[in-house]
Coordinates of C-alpha atoms in Angstrom, one line a residue:
M26 CA -52.5 -142.3 -27.2
T27 CA -51.7 -141.1 -30.8
P28 CA -50.3 -143.8 -32.2
P29 CA -46.6 -143.3 -34.3
A30 CA -46.7 -142.1 -37.8
P31 CA -45.4 -144.8 -40.6
H32 CA -42.0 -144.7 -41.2
G33 CA -40.9 -142.0 -44.1
S34 CA -44.5 -139.9 -43.2
P35 CA -44.2 -136.8 -40.6
S36 CA -44.8 -137.4 -37.3
P37 CA -47.7 -135.4 -35.2
G38 CA -46.3 -131.7 -35.0
T39 CA -43.6 -131.8 -38.3
P40 CA -44.9 -130.0 -41.4
P41 CA -44.6 -132.0 -44.7
H42 CA -41.9 -131.5 -46.9
G43 CA -41.5 -128.7 -48.8
T44 CA -44.2 -126.9 -46.3
T45 CA -43.3 -123.7 -44.2
P46 CA -44.0 -123.7 -40.2
P47 CA -46.1 -121.2 -39.6
A48 CA -44.6 -118.7 -37.4
A49 CA -45.7 -117.9 -33.6
T50 CA -47.9 -114.9 -33.0
P51 CA -47.5 -112.9 -29.6
G52 CA -49.7 -115.4 -28.0
G53 CA -48.0 -118.4 -28.9
A54 CA -50.2 -119.4 -31.3
P55 CA -48.6 -120.0 -35.0
P56 CA -51.1 -118.2 -37.6
H57 CA -51.9 -119.7 -40.3
G58 CA -49.7 -119.5 -44.0
T59 CA -46.6 -117.7 -41.9
A60 CA -42.9 -118.5 -42.0
T61 CA -40.8 -118.8 -38.7
V62 CA -37.5 -116.3 -38.8
A63 CA -35.3 -117.7 -37.1
S64 CA -33.8 -115.7 -33.8
E65 CA -30.6 -114.9 -33.6
P66 CA -28.0 -116.9 -31.2
T67 CA -27.6 -114.5 -27.6
P68 CA -24.2 -113.1 -27.6
P69 CA -22.0 -114.3 -24.9
P70 CA -21.9 -111.7 -21.6
P71 CA -19.2 -109.7 -21.6
P72 CA -16.8 -110.0 -19.1
P73 CA -16.9 -108.7 -15.2
S74 CA -14.6 -105.7 -16.3
A75 CA -17.0 -104.5 -19.1
R76 CA -19.1 -103.5 -16.8
R77 CA -16.9 -102.5 -13.6
P78 CA -14.2 -102.5 -14.7
L79 CA -12.5 -99.8 -12.2
R80 CA -14.1 -102.3 -9.1
Q81 CA -11.5 -105.2 -11.1
L82 CA -9.1 -102.7 -11.7
L83 CA -8.3 -102.2 -7.8
A84 CA -9.0 -105.4 -6.4
A85 CA -6.3 -106.8 -8.2
S86 CA -4.0 -103.3 -8.3
V87 CA -4.6 -102.3 -4.5
G88 CA -4.6 -105.7 -3.1
N89 CA -1.4 -106.4 -5.4
A90 CA 0.0 -103.2 -4.0
V91 CA -0.6 -104.0 -0.2
E92 CA 1.1 -107.7 -1.0
W93 CA 4.7 -105.5 -2.6
Y94 CA 4.1 -103.3 0.2
D95 CA 4.8 -105.9 2.7
W96 CA 7.4 -107.6 0.7
Y97 CA 9.4 -104.5 -0.3
A98 CA 8.8 -103.3 4.1
Y99 CA 10.7 -106.5 5.0
T100 CA 14.0 -105.6 2.5
F101 CA 14.2 -101.7 3.4
L102 CA 14.3 -102.2 7.2
A103 CA 16.0 -106.2 7.4
A104 CA 19.4 -104.4 9.5
Y105 CA 17.0 -103.6 11.5
L106 CA 15.5 -106.6 12.3
A107 CA 19.1 -108.2 12.1
N108 CA 20.3 -106.2 15.1
Q109 CA 17.1 -107.2 17.6
V110 CA 16.2 -110.9 16.2
F111 CA 19.9 -112.5 14.8
P112 CA 22.3 -110.5 16.8
K113 CA 26.0 -111.5 15.9
S114 CA 26.4 -111.5 19.4
S115 CA 23.9 -113.9 20.5
G116 CA 26.5 -117.0 20.7
N117 CA 23.9 -119.3 19.4
S118 CA 25.1 -121.3 16.2
L119 CA 21.4 -121.4 15.1
V120 CA 21.0 -117.9 14.8
P121 CA 23.0 -117.2 11.5
L122 CA 21.7 -120.4 9.9
L123 CA 18.4 -119.6 10.7
S124 CA 19.2 -116.0 9.0
T125 CA 20.5 -117.3 6.2
F126 CA 17.0 -119.8 5.8
A127 CA 15.1 -116.7 6.1
V128 CA 16.7 -115.7 2.8
F129 CA 17.1 -118.3 0.8
A130 CA 13.5 -120.4 1.9
V131 CA 11.7 -117.5 0.6
G132 CA 13.0 -116.8 -2.1
F133 CA 14.1 -119.8 -4.1
F134 CA 11.8 -122.1 -2.6
M135 CA 8.3 -121.1 -1.1
R136 CA 7.9 -118.4 -3.6
P137 CA 7.3 -121.2 -6.4
V138 CA 5.4 -123.4 -4.3
G139 CA 3.2 -120.7 -3.8
G140 CA 2.4 -119.9 -7.1
L141 CA 1.7 -123.8 -7.5
L142 CA -1.0 -124.0 -4.6
M143 CA -2.3 -120.6 -5.2
G144 CA -2.8 -121.4 -8.9
A145 CA -4.5 -124.6 -8.2
L146 CA -6.7 -122.8 -5.9
A147 CA -7.5 -120.4 -8.4
D148 CA -8.5 -122.6 -10.8
R149 CA -10.4 -124.4 -8.4
R150 CA -12.0 -122.6 -6.7
G151 CA -12.3 -119.4 -8.3
R152 CA -9.9 -116.4 -9.3
R153 CA -11.8 -114.2 -6.4
T154 CA -11.2 -116.7 -3.8
A155 CA -7.3 -117.1 -4.0
L156 CA -7.2 -113.1 -4.2
T157 CA -8.9 -113.2 -0.7
V158 CA -6.4 -115.9 0.8
T159 CA -3.3 -114.5 -0.6
I160 CA -4.0 -111.1 0.4
L161 CA -5.1 -112.4 4.2
L162 CA -2.0 -114.5 4.0
M163 CA 0.1 -111.3 3.9
G164 CA -1.3 -109.6 5.9
G165 CA -1.3 -112.2 8.4
S166 CA 2.2 -112.5 8.0
S167 CA 3.3 -108.5 8.0
L168 CA 1.0 -108.6 11.6
L169 CA 3.6 -111.5 12.8
V170 CA 6.9 -109.6 11.7
G171 CA 5.2 -106.8 13.9
L172 CA 4.9 -108.8 16.7
T173 CA 7.9 -110.6 16.4
P174 CA 10.0 -110.9 19.9
T175 CA 13.0 -109.5 20.3
Y176 CA 16.2 -112.0 20.8
A177 CA 17.1 -110.5 23.8
A178 CA 13.5 -111.3 25.1
A179 CA 12.6 -114.6 23.6
G180 CA 15.8 -115.9 22.7
V181 CA 15.8 -118.6 19.7
L182 CA 12.1 -118.3 19.5
A183 CA 12.5 -115.1 17.9
P184 CA 14.2 -115.8 15.0
V185 CA 12.0 -119.0 14.7
V186 CA 9.3 -116.4 14.3
L187 CA 10.2 -114.8 12.0
V188 CA 11.8 -117.6 9.4
I189 CA 7.5 -118.7 9.6
A190 CA 6.6 -114.8 9.1
R191 CA 8.6 -114.8 6.1
L192 CA 7.8 -117.9 4.9
L193 CA 3.9 -117.1 4.6
Q194 CA 5.5 -114.1 2.6
G195 CA 6.4 -116.1 -0.2
L196 CA 4.1 -118.3 -0.5
S197 CA 1.6 -115.6 -0.5
V198 CA 3.9 -113.4 -2.8
G199 CA 4.5 -116.5 -5.1
G200 CA 0.6 -116.7 -5.5
E201 CA 0.0 -113.4 -6.3
F202 CA 1.0 -112.9 -9.6
A203 CA -0.5 -116.4 -10.6
A204 CA -4.2 -115.1 -9.0
S205 CA -4.1 -111.6 -9.9
T206 CA -2.4 -112.2 -13.8
T207 CA -5.3 -114.3 -14.4
F208 CA -7.4 -112.3 -12.7
L209 CA -6.5 -108.9 -15.0
V210 CA -6.2 -110.6 -18.2
E211 CA -9.3 -112.5 -17.7
S212 CA -11.3 -108.8 -16.8
A213 CA -10.1 -107.1 -19.7
G214 CA -13.0 -106.0 -21.9
R215 CA -12.1 -107.0 -26.0
G216 CA -8.5 -105.0 -26.8
R217 CA -8.0 -103.8 -23.3
R218 CA -5.9 -107.3 -22.3
G219 CA -2.4 -105.4 -22.7
L220 CA -3.8 -102.5 -20.8
F221 CA -5.5 -103.9 -17.8
S222 CA -1.9 -106.7 -18.1
S223 CA 0.0 -102.8 -17.5
F224 CA -1.1 -102.6 -14.1
Q225 CA 0.3 -105.8 -12.6
Y226 CA 3.6 -103.7 -12.5
V227 CA 1.8 -100.2 -12.1
S228 CA 0.6 -101.8 -8.4
T229 CA 3.9 -103.5 -7.9
S230 CA 6.2 -100.2 -8.5
A231 CA 3.3 -98.4 -6.1
G232 CA 3.7 -100.3 -3.2
Q233 CA 7.6 -100.9 -3.5
L234 CA 7.2 -96.5 -3.5
A235 CA 4.8 -96.6 -0.1
A236 CA 7.5 -98.8 1.6
S237 CA 10.6 -96.9 0.6
G238 CA 9.0 -94.1 1.7
I239 CA 7.5 -94.9 4.8
A240 CA 10.6 -96.6 5.7
A241 CA 12.6 -93.4 4.6
L242 CA 9.8 -90.9 6.8
L243 CA 10.4 -93.6 10.0
V244 CA 14.2 -93.4 10.0
S245 CA 14.3 -89.5 9.4
R246 CA 11.1 -89.1 12.6
L247 CA 12.3 -91.2 14.8
G248 CA 16.2 -91.9 14.0
E249 CA 18.1 -95.0 14.7
D250 CA 17.8 -95.1 18.2
R251 CA 14.4 -95.5 18.1
M252 CA 14.0 -97.0 15.3
N253 CA 16.0 -100.1 16.9
D254 CA 13.9 -100.3 19.8
G255 CA 10.3 -101.5 18.1
G256 CA 9.8 -98.1 14.9
W257 CA 10.8 -100.9 13.0
R258 CA 7.7 -102.8 13.3
I259 CA 5.6 -99.7 12.3
P260 CA 5.7 -100.3 8.8
F261 CA 4.7 -103.9 9.4
L262 CA 1.6 -103.5 11.5
L263 CA 0.8 -101.1 8.7
G264 CA 0.7 -103.5 6.3
A265 CA -1.6 -105.7 8.1
V266 CA -4.1 -103.0 7.9
F267 CA -3.7 -102.2 4.5
S268 CA -4.2 -106.1 3.8
L269 CA -7.5 -106.1 5.7
A270 CA -8.7 -102.7 3.3
G271 CA -7.8 -105.1 0.1
F272 CA -9.1 -107.9 1.5
W273 CA -12.8 -105.9 1.4
I274 CA -12.0 -104.5 -2.1
R275 CA -11.2 -107.9 -3.3
R276 CA -14.6 -108.9 -1.9
G277 CA -16.7 -107.2 -4.0
A278 CA -15.3 -108.2 -6.9
E279 CA -16.8 -110.1 -9.6
E280 CA -15.6 -113.8 -10.3
T281 CA -13.9 -114.3 -13.9
R282 CA -13.9 -117.8 -14.3
G283 CA -16.4 -118.7 -17.0
V284 CA -19.3 -121.2 -15.7
A285 CA -18.5 -124.2 -18.6
Q286 CA -15.0 -123.7 -16.0
R287 CA -17.2 -124.0 -12.5
E288 CA -19.0 -126.7 -13.8
A289 CA -15.9 -129.1 -15.3
P290 CA -14.4 -131.4 -13.3
R291 CA -11.6 -129.8 -11.2
P292 CA -8.1 -130.0 -12.5
G293 CA -5.2 -131.8 -10.7
L294 CA -2.3 -130.0 -9.0
F295 CA -0.1 -130.4 -11.7
D296 CA -2.4 -131.0 -14.8
A297 CA -0.8 -128.1 -16.3
L298 CA 2.2 -129.4 -16.6
R299 CA 1.4 -132.5 -17.3
H300 CA -1.0 -131.9 -20.1
H301 CA 0.8 -128.3 -20.7
P302 CA 4.5 -129.0 -20.7
R303 CA 5.1 -127.2 -24.1
A304 CA 3.6 -123.8 -22.5
S305 CA 5.2 -123.8 -19.2
L306 CA 8.6 -124.5 -21.0
L307 CA 7.8 -120.9 -22.4
I308 CA 6.6 -119.2 -19.7
G309 CA 10.5 -119.4 -18.0
G310 CA 11.9 -118.5 -21.8
I311 CA 9.4 -115.7 -21.9
T312 CA 10.4 -114.7 -18.1
A313 CA 14.1 -115.5 -17.6
G314 CA 15.6 -112.3 -19.7
G315 CA 12.8 -109.8 -18.2
T316 CA 12.9 -110.7 -14.8
L317 CA 16.2 -110.6 -14.5
A318 CA 16.4 -107.0 -16.3
Y319 CA 13.7 -106.0 -13.6
Y320 CA 15.0 -106.7 -10.7
T321 CA 18.6 -105.2 -12.1
W322 CA 17.0 -102.1 -12.9
T323 CA 14.3 -101.7 -10.1
S324 CA 15.7 -103.1 -7.1
Y325 CA 20.0 -103.8 -7.8
L326 CA 21.1 -101.0 -9.9
P327 CA 21.5 -98.4 -7.5
T328 CA 24.1 -101.2 -5.2
Y329 CA 25.5 -101.6 -8.5
A330 CA 26.4 -98.4 -8.9
E331 CA 27.7 -97.5 -5.5
L332 CA 29.9 -101.1 -5.6
N333 CA 31.0 -100.0 -9.4
T334 CA 31.5 -96.1 -9.5
G335 CA 31.4 -94.9 -5.7
I336 CA 28.2 -93.0 -6.2
D337 CA 27.2 -91.6 -3.1
K338 CA 24.5 -93.5 -1.5
A339 CA 21.8 -90.9 -1.2
D340 CA 22.0 -89.9 -4.9
A341 CA 21.7 -93.4 -5.7
L342 CA 18.6 -94.1 -3.8
L343 CA 17.0 -90.8 -5.2
A344 CA 17.9 -91.8 -8.6
G345 CA 16.2 -95.5 -7.7
T346 CA 12.8 -93.8 -6.1
L347 CA 12.9 -91.3 -9.2
S348 CA 13.1 -93.3 -11.9
L349 CA 10.9 -96.4 -10.5
A350 CA 7.9 -93.6 -10.0
F351 CA 8.5 -92.8 -14.2
F352 CA 8.5 -96.6 -14.8
A353 CA 5.1 -96.8 -13.2
L354 CA 3.8 -94.2 -15.6
L355 CA 5.0 -95.9 -18.2
Q356 CA 3.2 -99.1 -18.1
P357 CA -0.4 -98.3 -19.4
V358 CA 1.0 -97.1 -22.2
G359 CA 3.4 -100.2 -23.0
G360 CA -0.2 -102.0 -22.7
L361 CA -1.9 -100.2 -24.9
L362 CA 0.7 -100.3 -27.5
S363 CA 0.4 -104.3 -27.6
D364 CA -3.0 -103.6 -27.6
R365 CA -2.5 -102.0 -30.8
F366 CA 0.3 -103.3 -32.6
G367 CA 0.4 -106.8 -31.0
R368 CA 2.9 -108.3 -28.3
K369 CA 5.4 -109.7 -30.3
P370 CA 6.7 -106.1 -31.2
S371 CA 6.5 -105.7 -27.5
L372 CA 8.8 -108.3 -26.4
L373 CA 11.0 -107.9 -29.2
F374 CA 11.5 -104.3 -28.4
F375 CA 12.6 -105.3 -24.8
G376 CA 14.2 -108.2 -25.4
I377 CA 16.6 -107.1 -28.6
G378 CA 17.1 -103.7 -26.9
F379 CA 18.6 -104.9 -23.2
A380 CA 20.3 -107.3 -25.7
A381 CA 22.1 -104.4 -27.8
L382 CA 22.4 -102.2 -24.7
A383 CA 22.6 -103.3 -21.4
V384 CA 26.8 -103.4 -21.5
P385 CA 26.3 -100.5 -23.2
L386 CA 24.3 -99.1 -20.3
L387 CA 25.8 -99.9 -17.2
R388 CA 29.5 -99.0 -19.1
A389 CA 27.8 -95.3 -18.9
L390 CA 27.7 -95.4 -15.2
D391 CA 30.4 -92.5 -14.3
G392 CA 29.4 -91.8 -10.6
S393 CA 27.3 -89.1 -10.9
F394 CA 23.3 -88.5 -9.9
L395 CA 22.7 -87.7 -14.0
S396 CA 24.4 -90.4 -15.3
L397 CA 22.6 -93.3 -13.1
L398 CA 19.4 -91.8 -13.6
L399 CA 19.3 -91.7 -17.5
V400 CA 20.8 -95.3 -17.4
Q401 CA 18.2 -96.4 -15.3
C402 CA 15.2 -94.6 -17.0
A403 CA 16.7 -95.2 -20.5
G404 CA 16.8 -99.4 -19.4
M405 CA 12.9 -98.8 -17.6
V406 CA 12.2 -97.9 -21.0
L407 CA 13.1 -100.8 -22.9
L408 CA 12.2 -102.9 -19.9
T409 CA 8.3 -101.7 -20.4
G410 CA 8.0 -104.0 -23.6
F411 CA 8.1 -106.8 -21.2
T412 CA 6.6 -106.2 -17.7
S413 CA 3.6 -104.2 -19.3
I414 CA 1.9 -107.1 -21.1
S415 CA 4.0 -109.9 -19.1
A416 CA 0.4 -111.2 -17.4
A417 CA -1.5 -110.6 -20.8
V418 CA 1.0 -112.8 -22.5
N419 CA 1.4 -115.6 -19.6
A420 CA -2.1 -115.9 -19.7
E421 CA -2.9 -116.1 -23.0
M422 CA -0.2 -119.3 -22.6
F423 CA -3.4 -121.5 -21.1
P424 CA -6.7 -122.6 -21.1
A425 CA -8.7 -121.5 -18.6
R426 CA -9.2 -124.4 -16.7
V427 CA -5.3 -124.5 -15.8
R428 CA -4.4 -121.2 -16.7
A429 CA -3.4 -119.8 -13.0
A430 CA -1.7 -122.8 -12.1
G431 CA 0.0 -122.8 -14.9
I432 CA 1.6 -119.1 -15.1
G433 CA 1.9 -119.6 -11.0
F434 CA 4.6 -122.4 -11.0
P435 CA 6.9 -121.4 -14.0
Y436 CA 6.8 -118.1 -13.5
S437 CA 7.4 -118.0 -9.7
L438 CA 10.5 -120.5 -10.0
T439 CA 12.2 -118.7 -13.3
V440 CA 12.1 -115.6 -11.3
A441 CA 13.6 -117.3 -8.2
L442 CA 16.3 -118.2 -10.5
F443 CA 17.4 -115.3 -12.3
G444 CA 15.4 -112.8 -11.1
G445 CA 15.9 -113.2 -6.9
T446 CA 19.7 -114.1 -7.8
A447 CA 20.4 -111.1 -9.7
P448 CA 22.0 -109.2 -6.7
Y449 CA 23.7 -112.3 -6.0
V450 CA 25.7 -112.8 -8.8
G451 CA 26.0 -109.2 -9.2
T452 CA 27.8 -109.0 -6.3
L453 CA 29.8 -112.6 -6.8
F454 CA 31.5 -111.0 -10.0
K455 CA 32.3 -107.9 -8.1
E456 CA 34.4 -110.2 -5.7
W457 CA 36.2 -112.0 -8.5
D458 CA 37.3 -109.1 -9.4
V459 CA 35.3 -109.4 -13.2
P460 CA 31.9 -106.8 -12.4
G461 CA 32.2 -106.4 -15.9
L462 CA 30.9 -109.4 -16.7
F463 CA 27.6 -108.6 -15.2
P464 CA 26.4 -106.2 -18.0
W465 CA 26.9 -109.4 -20.6
Y466 CA 24.9 -111.5 -18.4
V467 CA 22.2 -109.5 -18.8
A468 CA 23.0 -109.1 -22.1
V469 CA 23.3 -112.9 -22.9
L470 CA 20.0 -114.1 -21.3
C471 CA 18.0 -111.2 -22.6
L472 CA 18.9 -112.8 -26.4
V473 CA 18.2 -116.2 -25.0
S474 CA 14.7 -115.0 -24.4
S475 CA 14.3 -112.9 -27.6
A476 CA 15.2 -116.5 -29.5
V477 CA 11.9 -117.1 -27.5
Y478 CA 10.2 -114.4 -28.7
L479 CA 10.7 -114.7 -32.2
R480 CA 9.1 -118.2 -32.3
L481 CA 6.0 -117.2 -30.2
P482 CA 2.4 -117.4 -32.3
E483 CA 0.6 -113.4 -32.0
T484 CA -2.0 -113.8 -29.2
A485 CA -3.4 -109.7 -29.2
H486 CA -6.4 -110.1 -30.9
K487 CA -7.3 -113.4 -30.1
E488 CA -10.4 -114.2 -27.9
L489 CA -9.3 -115.3 -24.4
E490 CA -11.2 -118.7 -23.0
R491 CA -12.9 -117.9 -20.1

């Protein structure tokens, strides 16, 4: 045994003060009289997207498109389901109650719950796990809708089954944004978070267009009688098959949580709200104007034009479809611009633009196809300043440990309060004989969000914790 060195003297193996430690030879022995050169620190591994960018984009985007295809298929075919599952002639007082609950419970309750639960799952078990759960939930609920019995065959059980399916859909859609947003942005390489973020709304628009196209094709080919006789089930059964394809793609994606996050203690369900209340409130302020403008321009505007200008329904639907395709093409451009010039200029372009132009744009509608198409496309250009980078802005607000849950709950709650209610508010103003107030409602809320954007720190060029 070697005795310990006296105090102040070098310990064994330690060179005396002022001498240079010898460098190791290739064989491991230090040659006499040579100096050690400190090795460079190993750089952190690139995020998964730097190695497999297309696979990561496909995993988030294709799955998200499938999710929104299933969601919008119900919207486009609701009239056929209502005839078969919620008949007015049923004589059962539970039927209209269940019909109302199916609409409002999904829009105002299940999406925020899904954002919280699926976001927490993504933070605790991984983004890929949450993505696979959300798409299986949506596929299962779509299959359940497709297999829902008619009221004539099963009585009150039919609307109960459909309500359960819609609750599962709401849970899935609420969680999808939280999980896919986090996954997309964490997958992005340096200087590409805005670009990757933009595919959130590219895929959402693709799902909406696919649902609209398939529904329109079936109606034109089968006719009203055969659609009521069971043709309405086809899009939902297809949605279940599409979900399996999306599940397979997502299973092959790489997890984006860093090693430190996987080894850290798992966060609690409300940790994001408890420890980051300011960021949670900011998500609401960032989203309020954007979600109202988004749902107004992408979903409600054709109906608004029909109600207030008398435009032909077919022309309104065609203008809506063309402008939505244009909107999808704009998203990557908006994402790239924000990566170059920052998030705040893009957000302010949207917010101030809508605050100033929402009223004149909606007043420019004159009942013609061309006016509606131009107004929708002009609004889509402004809206891209928000939608193309919404995922990146939200993800950059929270640390990795609580990022998905931090985004999911406040975002989904704000969408339910302001985005999902846009058609109801617009229709209510019409019933009150003050339809001109609706454009001002959009403008004021976008102005409020603009005030939030002004106070946001610029995060485009900062490193993202993984």
